[in-house]
PDB file of C-alpha atoms in Angstrom:
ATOM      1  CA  UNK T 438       0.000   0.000   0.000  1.00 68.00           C
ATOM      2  CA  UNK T 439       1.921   2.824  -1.106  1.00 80.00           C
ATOM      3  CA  UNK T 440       0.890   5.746   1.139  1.00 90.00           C
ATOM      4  CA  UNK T 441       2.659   8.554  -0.684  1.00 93.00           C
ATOM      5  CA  UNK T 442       1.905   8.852  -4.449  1.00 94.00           C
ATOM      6  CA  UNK T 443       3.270  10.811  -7.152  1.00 95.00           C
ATOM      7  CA  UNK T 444       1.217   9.856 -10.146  1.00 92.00           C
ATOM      8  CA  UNK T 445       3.080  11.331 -12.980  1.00 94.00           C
ATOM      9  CA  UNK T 446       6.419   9.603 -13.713  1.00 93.00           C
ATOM     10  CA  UNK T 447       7.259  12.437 -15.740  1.00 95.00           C
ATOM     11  CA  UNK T 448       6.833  16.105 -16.791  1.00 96.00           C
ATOM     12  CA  UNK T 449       8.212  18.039 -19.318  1.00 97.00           C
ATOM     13  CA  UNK T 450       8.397  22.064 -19.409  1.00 97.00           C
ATOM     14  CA  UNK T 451      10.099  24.622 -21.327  1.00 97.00           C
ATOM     15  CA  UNK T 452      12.612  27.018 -19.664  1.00 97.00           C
ATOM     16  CA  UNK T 453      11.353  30.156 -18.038  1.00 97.00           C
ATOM     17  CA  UNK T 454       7.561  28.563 -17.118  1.00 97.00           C
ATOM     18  CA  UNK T 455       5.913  27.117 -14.034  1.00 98.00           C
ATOM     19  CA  UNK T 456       6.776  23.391 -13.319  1.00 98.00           C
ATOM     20  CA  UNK T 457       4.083  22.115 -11.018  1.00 98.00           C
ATOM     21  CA  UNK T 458       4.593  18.434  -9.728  1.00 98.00           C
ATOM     22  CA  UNK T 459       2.013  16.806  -7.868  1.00 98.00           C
ATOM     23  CA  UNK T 460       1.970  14.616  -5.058  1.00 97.00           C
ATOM     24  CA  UNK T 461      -0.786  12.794  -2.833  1.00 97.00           C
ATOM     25  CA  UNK T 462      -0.856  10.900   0.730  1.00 96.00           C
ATOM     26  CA  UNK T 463      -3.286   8.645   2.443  1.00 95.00           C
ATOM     27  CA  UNK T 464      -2.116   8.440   6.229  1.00 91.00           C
ATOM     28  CA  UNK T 465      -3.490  11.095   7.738  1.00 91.00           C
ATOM     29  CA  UNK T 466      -0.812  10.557  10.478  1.00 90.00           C
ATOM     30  CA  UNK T 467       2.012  12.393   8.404  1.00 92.00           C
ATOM     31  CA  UNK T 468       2.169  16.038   9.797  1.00 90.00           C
ATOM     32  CA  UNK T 469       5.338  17.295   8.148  1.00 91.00           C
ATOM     33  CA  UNK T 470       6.573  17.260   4.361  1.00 95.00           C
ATOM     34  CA  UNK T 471       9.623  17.066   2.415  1.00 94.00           C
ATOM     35  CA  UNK T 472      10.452  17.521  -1.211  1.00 96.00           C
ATOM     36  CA  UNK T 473      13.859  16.048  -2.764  1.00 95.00           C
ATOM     37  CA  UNK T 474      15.917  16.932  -5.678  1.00 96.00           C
ATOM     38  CA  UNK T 475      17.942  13.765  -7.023  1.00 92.00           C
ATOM     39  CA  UNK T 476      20.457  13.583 -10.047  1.00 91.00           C
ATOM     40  CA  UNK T 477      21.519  10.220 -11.093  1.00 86.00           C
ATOM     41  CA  UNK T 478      24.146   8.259  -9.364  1.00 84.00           C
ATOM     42  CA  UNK T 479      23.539  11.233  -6.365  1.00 88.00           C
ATOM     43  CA  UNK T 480      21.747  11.148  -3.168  1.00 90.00           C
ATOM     44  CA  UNK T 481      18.907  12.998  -2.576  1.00 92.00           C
ATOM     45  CA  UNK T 482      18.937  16.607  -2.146  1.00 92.00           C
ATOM     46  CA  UNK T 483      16.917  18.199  -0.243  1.00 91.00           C
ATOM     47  CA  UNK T 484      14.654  21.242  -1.424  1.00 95.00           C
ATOM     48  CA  UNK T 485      11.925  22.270   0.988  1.00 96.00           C
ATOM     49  CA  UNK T 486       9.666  21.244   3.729  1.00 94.00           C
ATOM     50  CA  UNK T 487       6.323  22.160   5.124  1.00 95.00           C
ATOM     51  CA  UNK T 488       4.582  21.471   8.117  1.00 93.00           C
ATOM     52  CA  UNK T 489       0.804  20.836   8.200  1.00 93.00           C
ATOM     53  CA  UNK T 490       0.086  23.956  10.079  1.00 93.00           C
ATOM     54  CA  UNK T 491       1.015  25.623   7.627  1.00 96.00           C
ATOM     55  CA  UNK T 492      -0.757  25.239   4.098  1.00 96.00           C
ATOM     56  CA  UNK T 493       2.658  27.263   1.874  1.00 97.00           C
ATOM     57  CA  UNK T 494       5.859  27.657   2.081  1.00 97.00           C
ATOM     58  CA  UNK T 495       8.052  29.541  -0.115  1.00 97.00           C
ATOM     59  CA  UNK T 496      12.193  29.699  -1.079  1.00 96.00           C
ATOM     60  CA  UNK T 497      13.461  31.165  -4.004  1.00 97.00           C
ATOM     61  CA  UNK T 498      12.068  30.098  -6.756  1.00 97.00           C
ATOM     62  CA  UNK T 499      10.298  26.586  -5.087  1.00 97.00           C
ATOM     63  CA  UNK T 500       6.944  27.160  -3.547  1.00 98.00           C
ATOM     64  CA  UNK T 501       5.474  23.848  -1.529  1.00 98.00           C
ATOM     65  CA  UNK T 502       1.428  24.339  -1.300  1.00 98.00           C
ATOM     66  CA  UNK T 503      -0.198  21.725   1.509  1.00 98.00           C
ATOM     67  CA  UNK T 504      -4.222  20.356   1.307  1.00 97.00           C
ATOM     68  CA  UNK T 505      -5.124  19.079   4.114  1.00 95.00           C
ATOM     69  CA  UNK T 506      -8.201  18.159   3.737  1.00 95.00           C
ATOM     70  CA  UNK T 507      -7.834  16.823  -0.090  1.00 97.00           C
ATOM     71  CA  UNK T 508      -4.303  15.204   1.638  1.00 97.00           C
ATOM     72  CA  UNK T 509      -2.760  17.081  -1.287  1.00 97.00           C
ATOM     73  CA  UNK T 510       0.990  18.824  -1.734  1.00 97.00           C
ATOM     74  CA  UNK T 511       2.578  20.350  -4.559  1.00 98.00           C
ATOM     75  CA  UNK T 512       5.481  21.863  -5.325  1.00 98.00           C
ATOM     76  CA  UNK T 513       6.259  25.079  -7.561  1.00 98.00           C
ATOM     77  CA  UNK T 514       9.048  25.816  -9.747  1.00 98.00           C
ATOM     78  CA  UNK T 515       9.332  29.405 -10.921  1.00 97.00           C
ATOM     79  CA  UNK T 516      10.734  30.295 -13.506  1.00 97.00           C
ATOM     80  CA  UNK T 517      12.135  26.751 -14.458  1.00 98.00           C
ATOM     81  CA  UNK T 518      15.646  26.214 -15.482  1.00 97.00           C
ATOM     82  CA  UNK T 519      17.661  23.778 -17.267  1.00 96.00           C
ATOM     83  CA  UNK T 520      19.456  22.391 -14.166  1.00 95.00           C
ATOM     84  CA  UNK T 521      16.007  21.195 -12.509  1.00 97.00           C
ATOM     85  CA  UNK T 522      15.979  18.654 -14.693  1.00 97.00           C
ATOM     86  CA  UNK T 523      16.234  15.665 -12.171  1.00 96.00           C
ATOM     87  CA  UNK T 524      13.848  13.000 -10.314  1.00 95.00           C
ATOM     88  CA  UNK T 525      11.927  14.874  -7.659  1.00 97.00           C
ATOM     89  CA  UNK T 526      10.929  12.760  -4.567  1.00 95.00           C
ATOM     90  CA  UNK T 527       7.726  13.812  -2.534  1.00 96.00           C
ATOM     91  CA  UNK T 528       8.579  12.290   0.944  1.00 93.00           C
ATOM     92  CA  UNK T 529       6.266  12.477   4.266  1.00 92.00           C
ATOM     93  CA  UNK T 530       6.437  11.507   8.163  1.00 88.00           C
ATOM     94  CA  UNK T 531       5.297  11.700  11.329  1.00 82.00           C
ATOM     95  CA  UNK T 532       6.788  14.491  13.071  1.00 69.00           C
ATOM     96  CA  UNK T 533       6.525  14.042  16.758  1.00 60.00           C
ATOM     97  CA  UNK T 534       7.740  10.517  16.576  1.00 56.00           C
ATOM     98  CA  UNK T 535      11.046  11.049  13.903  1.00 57.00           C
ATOM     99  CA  UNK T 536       9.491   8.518  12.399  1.00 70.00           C
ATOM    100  CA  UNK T 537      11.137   7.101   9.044  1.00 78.00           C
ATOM    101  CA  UNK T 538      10.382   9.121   5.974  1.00 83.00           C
ATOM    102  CA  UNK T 539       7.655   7.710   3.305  1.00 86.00           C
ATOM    103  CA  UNK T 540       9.103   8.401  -0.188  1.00 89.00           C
ATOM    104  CA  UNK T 541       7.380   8.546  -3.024  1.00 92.00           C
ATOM    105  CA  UNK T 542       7.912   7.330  -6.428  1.00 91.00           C
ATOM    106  CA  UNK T 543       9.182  10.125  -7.841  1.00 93.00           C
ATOM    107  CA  UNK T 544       8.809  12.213 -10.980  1.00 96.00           C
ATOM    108  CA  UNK T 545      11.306  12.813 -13.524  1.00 95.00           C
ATOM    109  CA  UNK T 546      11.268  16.310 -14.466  1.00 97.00           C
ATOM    110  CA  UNK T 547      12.619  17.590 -17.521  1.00 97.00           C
ATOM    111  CA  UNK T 548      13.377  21.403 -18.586  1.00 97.00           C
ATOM    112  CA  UNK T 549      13.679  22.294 -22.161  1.00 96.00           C
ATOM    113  CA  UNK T 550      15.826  24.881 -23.391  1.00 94.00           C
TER     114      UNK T 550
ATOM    115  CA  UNK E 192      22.477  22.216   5.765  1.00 64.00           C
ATOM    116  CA  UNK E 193      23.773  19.322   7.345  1.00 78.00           C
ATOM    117  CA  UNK E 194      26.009  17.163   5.639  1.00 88.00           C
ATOM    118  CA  UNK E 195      26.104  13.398   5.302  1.00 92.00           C
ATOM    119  CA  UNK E 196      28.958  12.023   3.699  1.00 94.00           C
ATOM    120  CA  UNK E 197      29.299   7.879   2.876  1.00 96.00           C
ATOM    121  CA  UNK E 198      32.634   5.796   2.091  1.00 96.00           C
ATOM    122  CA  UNK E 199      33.246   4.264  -0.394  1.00 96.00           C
ATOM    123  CA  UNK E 200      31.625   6.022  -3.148  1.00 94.00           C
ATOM    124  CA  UNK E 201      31.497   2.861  -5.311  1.00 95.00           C
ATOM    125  CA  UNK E 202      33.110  -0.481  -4.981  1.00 96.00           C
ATOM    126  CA  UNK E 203      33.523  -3.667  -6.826  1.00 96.00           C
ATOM    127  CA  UNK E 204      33.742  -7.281  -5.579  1.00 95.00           C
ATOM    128  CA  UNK E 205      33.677 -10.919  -6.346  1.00 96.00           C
ATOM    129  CA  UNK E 206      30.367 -12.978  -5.715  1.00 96.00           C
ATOM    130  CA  UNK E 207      30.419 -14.262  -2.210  1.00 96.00           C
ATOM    131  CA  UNK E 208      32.508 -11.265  -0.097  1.00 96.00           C
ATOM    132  CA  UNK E 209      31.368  -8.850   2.548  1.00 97.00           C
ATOM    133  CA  UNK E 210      31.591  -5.269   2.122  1.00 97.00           C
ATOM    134  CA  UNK E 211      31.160  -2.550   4.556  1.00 97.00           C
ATOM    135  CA  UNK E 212      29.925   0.795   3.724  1.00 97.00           C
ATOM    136  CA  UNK E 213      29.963   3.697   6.132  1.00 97.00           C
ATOM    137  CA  UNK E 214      27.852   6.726   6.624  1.00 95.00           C
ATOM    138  CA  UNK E 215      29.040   9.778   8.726  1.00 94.00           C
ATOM    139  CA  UNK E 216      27.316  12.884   9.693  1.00 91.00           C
ATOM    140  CA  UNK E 217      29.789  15.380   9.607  1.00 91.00           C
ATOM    141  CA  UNK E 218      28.469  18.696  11.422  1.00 86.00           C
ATOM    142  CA  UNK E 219      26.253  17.257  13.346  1.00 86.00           C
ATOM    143  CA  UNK E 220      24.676  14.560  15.747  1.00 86.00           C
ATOM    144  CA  UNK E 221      22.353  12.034  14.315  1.00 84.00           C
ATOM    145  CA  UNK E 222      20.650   9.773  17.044  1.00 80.00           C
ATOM    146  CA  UNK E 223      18.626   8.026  14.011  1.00 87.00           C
ATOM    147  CA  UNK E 224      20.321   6.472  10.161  1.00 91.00           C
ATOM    148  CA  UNK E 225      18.248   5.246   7.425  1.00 92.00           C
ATOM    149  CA  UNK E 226      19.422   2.631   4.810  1.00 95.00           C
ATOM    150  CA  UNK E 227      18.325   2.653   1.858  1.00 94.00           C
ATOM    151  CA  UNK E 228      18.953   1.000  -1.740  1.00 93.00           C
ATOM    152  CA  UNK E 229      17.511   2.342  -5.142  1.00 89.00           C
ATOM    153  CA  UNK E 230      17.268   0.252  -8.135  1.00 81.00           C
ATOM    154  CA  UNK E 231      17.473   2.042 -11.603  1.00 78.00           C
ATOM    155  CA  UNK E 232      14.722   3.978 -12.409  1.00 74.00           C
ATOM    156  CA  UNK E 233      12.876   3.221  -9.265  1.00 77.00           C
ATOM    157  CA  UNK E 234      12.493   4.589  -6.238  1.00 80.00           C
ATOM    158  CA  UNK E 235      13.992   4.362  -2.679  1.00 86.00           C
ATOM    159  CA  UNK E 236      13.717   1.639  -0.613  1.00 88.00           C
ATOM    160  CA  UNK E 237      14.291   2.021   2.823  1.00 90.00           C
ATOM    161  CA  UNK E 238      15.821  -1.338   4.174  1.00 93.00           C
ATOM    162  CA  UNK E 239      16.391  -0.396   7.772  1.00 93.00           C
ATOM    163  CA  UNK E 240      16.605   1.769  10.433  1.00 91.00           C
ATOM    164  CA  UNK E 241      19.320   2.682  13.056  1.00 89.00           C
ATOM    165  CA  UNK E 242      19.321   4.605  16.822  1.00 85.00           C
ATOM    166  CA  UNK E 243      22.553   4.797  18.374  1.00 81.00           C
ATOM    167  CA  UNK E 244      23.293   2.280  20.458  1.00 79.00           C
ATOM    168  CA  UNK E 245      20.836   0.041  19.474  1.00 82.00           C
ATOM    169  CA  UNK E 246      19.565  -2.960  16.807  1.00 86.00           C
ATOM    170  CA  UNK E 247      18.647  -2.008  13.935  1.00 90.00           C
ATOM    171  CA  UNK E 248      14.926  -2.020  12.748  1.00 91.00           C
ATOM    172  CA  UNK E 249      14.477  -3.943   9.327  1.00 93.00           C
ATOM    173  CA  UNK E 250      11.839  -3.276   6.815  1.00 91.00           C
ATOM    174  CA  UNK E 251       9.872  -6.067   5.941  1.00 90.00           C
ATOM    175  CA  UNK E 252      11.493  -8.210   3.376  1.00 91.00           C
ATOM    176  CA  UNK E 253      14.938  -7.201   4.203  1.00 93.00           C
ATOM    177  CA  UNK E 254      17.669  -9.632   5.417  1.00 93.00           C
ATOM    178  CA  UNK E 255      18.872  -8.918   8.925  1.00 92.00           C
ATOM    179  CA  UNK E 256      21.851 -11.570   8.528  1.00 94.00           C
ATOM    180  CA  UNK E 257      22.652 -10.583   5.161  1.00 95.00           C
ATOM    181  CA  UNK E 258      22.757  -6.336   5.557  1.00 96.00           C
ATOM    182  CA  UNK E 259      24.410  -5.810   9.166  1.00 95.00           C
ATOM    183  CA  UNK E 260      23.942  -2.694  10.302  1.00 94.00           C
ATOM    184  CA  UNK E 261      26.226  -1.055  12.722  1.00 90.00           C
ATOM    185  CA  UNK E 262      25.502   2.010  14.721  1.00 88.00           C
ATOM    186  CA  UNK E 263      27.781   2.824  17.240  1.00 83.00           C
ATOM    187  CA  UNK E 264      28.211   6.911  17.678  1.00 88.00           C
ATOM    188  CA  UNK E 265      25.858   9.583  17.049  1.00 88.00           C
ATOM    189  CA  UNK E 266      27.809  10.191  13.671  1.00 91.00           C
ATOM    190  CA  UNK E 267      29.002   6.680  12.450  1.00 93.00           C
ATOM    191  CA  UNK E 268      26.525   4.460  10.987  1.00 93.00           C
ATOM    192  CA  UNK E 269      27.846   0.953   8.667  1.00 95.00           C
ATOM    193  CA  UNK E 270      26.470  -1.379   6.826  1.00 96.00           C
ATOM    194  CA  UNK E 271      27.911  -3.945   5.861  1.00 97.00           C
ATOM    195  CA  UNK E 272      26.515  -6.645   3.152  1.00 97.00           C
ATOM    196  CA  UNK E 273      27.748  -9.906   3.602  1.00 96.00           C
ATOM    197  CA  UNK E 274      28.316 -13.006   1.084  1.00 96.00           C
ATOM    198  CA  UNK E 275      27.730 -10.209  -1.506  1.00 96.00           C
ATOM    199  CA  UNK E 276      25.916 -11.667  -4.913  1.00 95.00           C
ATOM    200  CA  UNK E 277      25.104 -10.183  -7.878  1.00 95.00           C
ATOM    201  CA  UNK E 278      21.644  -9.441  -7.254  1.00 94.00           C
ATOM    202  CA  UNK E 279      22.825  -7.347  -3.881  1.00 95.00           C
ATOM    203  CA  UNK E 280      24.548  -4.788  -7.039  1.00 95.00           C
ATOM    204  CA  UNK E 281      22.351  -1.577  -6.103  1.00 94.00           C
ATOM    205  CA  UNK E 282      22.736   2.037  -4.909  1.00 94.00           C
ATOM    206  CA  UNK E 283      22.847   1.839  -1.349  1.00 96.00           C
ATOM    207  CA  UNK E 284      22.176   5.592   0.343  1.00 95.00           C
ATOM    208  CA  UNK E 285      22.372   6.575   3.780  1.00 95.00           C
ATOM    209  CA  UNK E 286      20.491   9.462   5.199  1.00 93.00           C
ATOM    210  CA  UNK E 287      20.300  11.028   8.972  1.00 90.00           C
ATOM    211  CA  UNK E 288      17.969  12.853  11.485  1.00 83.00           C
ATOM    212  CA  UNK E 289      19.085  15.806  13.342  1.00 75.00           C
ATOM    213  CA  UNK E 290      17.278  16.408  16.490  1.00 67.00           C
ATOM    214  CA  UNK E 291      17.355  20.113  15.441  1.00 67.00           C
ATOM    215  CA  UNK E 292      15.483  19.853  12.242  1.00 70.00           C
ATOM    216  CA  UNK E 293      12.680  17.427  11.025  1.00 72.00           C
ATOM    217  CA  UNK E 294      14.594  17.028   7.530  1.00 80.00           C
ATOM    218  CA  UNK E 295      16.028  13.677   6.719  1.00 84.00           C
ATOM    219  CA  UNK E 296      20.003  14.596   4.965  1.00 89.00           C
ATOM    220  CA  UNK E 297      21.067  12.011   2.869  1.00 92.00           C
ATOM    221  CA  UNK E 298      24.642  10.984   1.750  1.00 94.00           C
ATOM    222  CA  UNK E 299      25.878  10.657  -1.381  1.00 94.00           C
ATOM    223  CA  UNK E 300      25.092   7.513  -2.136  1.00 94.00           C
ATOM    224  CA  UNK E 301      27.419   3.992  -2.613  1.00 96.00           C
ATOM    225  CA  UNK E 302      27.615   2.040  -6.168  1.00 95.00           C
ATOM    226  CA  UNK E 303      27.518  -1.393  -5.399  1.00 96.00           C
ATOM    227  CA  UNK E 304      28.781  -3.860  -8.211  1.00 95.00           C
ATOM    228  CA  UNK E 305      28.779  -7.566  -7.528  1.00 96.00           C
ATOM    229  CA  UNK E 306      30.751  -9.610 -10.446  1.00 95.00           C
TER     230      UNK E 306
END
């Protein structure tokens, strides 16, 4: 049962626009939320976080956007550049417990030039 | 941010030898490791988890005997996968909590090839 879901594998945008990746949970547990940045052969990087008492959070030019209540997250890309292009990990846990991060799938994210 | 740094980056062996891979957190204390491996073009796997001091806690499916896990500082965790085989070739990442964060830093990973 995969309890965090990112249901496009991939995603293509041109340079300059809005990359918008998508991500969905089902354990209404997870209170805190973290997005990843991985190249091949790399470990994960990681981008941003947001808590669920909060519903955005904003750096630079990534933007994560929480729904609680649809047990939604996204994150924001603007403008997108040529070096995004990587696989992009949606990962969630319990907070008060440092429990072990869910990851998951990931989508590949391409940026055209 | 913190930084995790793993040793070897990639290593090579024969069919049926143990290697040990080691994780570090460098600037900072991690009471709790993760272990996880990543086959290509899927995701990550976590295979275990590690407190200080402590067994490790394995993920369903996941060999205890076969992936030892070692914690024993707040910045040193190993692993070390014995009677290697070629189906045990992976990416094998480490990642670690800091008390003063809820973020999960990961390492930079360990290429694994079993001949």
């Amino acid at each position: 049962d995969q309890q965090v879901k990112q249901n496009s594998p991939s995603l293509s945008v041109q340079e300059g626009r809005i990359s918008i990746l998508n991500c969905d949970y089902t354990n209404s547990m997870f209170d805190y939320f973290l997005w990843y940045k991985k190249y091949p052969a790399e470990g994960p990087t990681f981008l941003i976080s947001i808590s669920s008492i909060k519903d955005k959070n904003e750096d630079g030019r990534f933007t994560v956007f929480l729904n609680k209540s649809a047990k939604h997250l996204s994150l924001h890309i603007v403008p997108s550049q040529p070096g995004d292009s990587a696989v992009y990990f949606c990962a969630a846990r319990k907070k008060t417990s440092y429990d072990k991060v869910i990851f998951g799938p990931g989508t590949s994210l391409s940026v055209i030039p | 941010g913190a930084v995790v740094s793993q040793h070897p980056s990639w290593v090579i062996c024969k069919s049926g030898t143990s290697v040990k891979i080691e994780c570090r957190s460098l600037d900072f204390q991690a009471t709790t490791m993760f272990w996880y491996r990543q086959f290509p073009k899927q995701s990550l796997m976590l295979m275990a988890t590690s407190n200080e001091g402590s067994k490790a806690t394995y993920e369903q499916g996941v060999e205890k005997d076969k992936f030892l896990i070692n914690h024993a500082s707040l910045t040193l965790s190993t692993l070390t996968v014995t009677s290697a085989h070629p189906e045990d070739s992976s990416f094998y990442i480490c990642s670690a909590d800091t008390s003063v964060t809820d973020t999960q830093y990961f390492g930079p990973g360990t290429r694994l090839t079993v001949l």
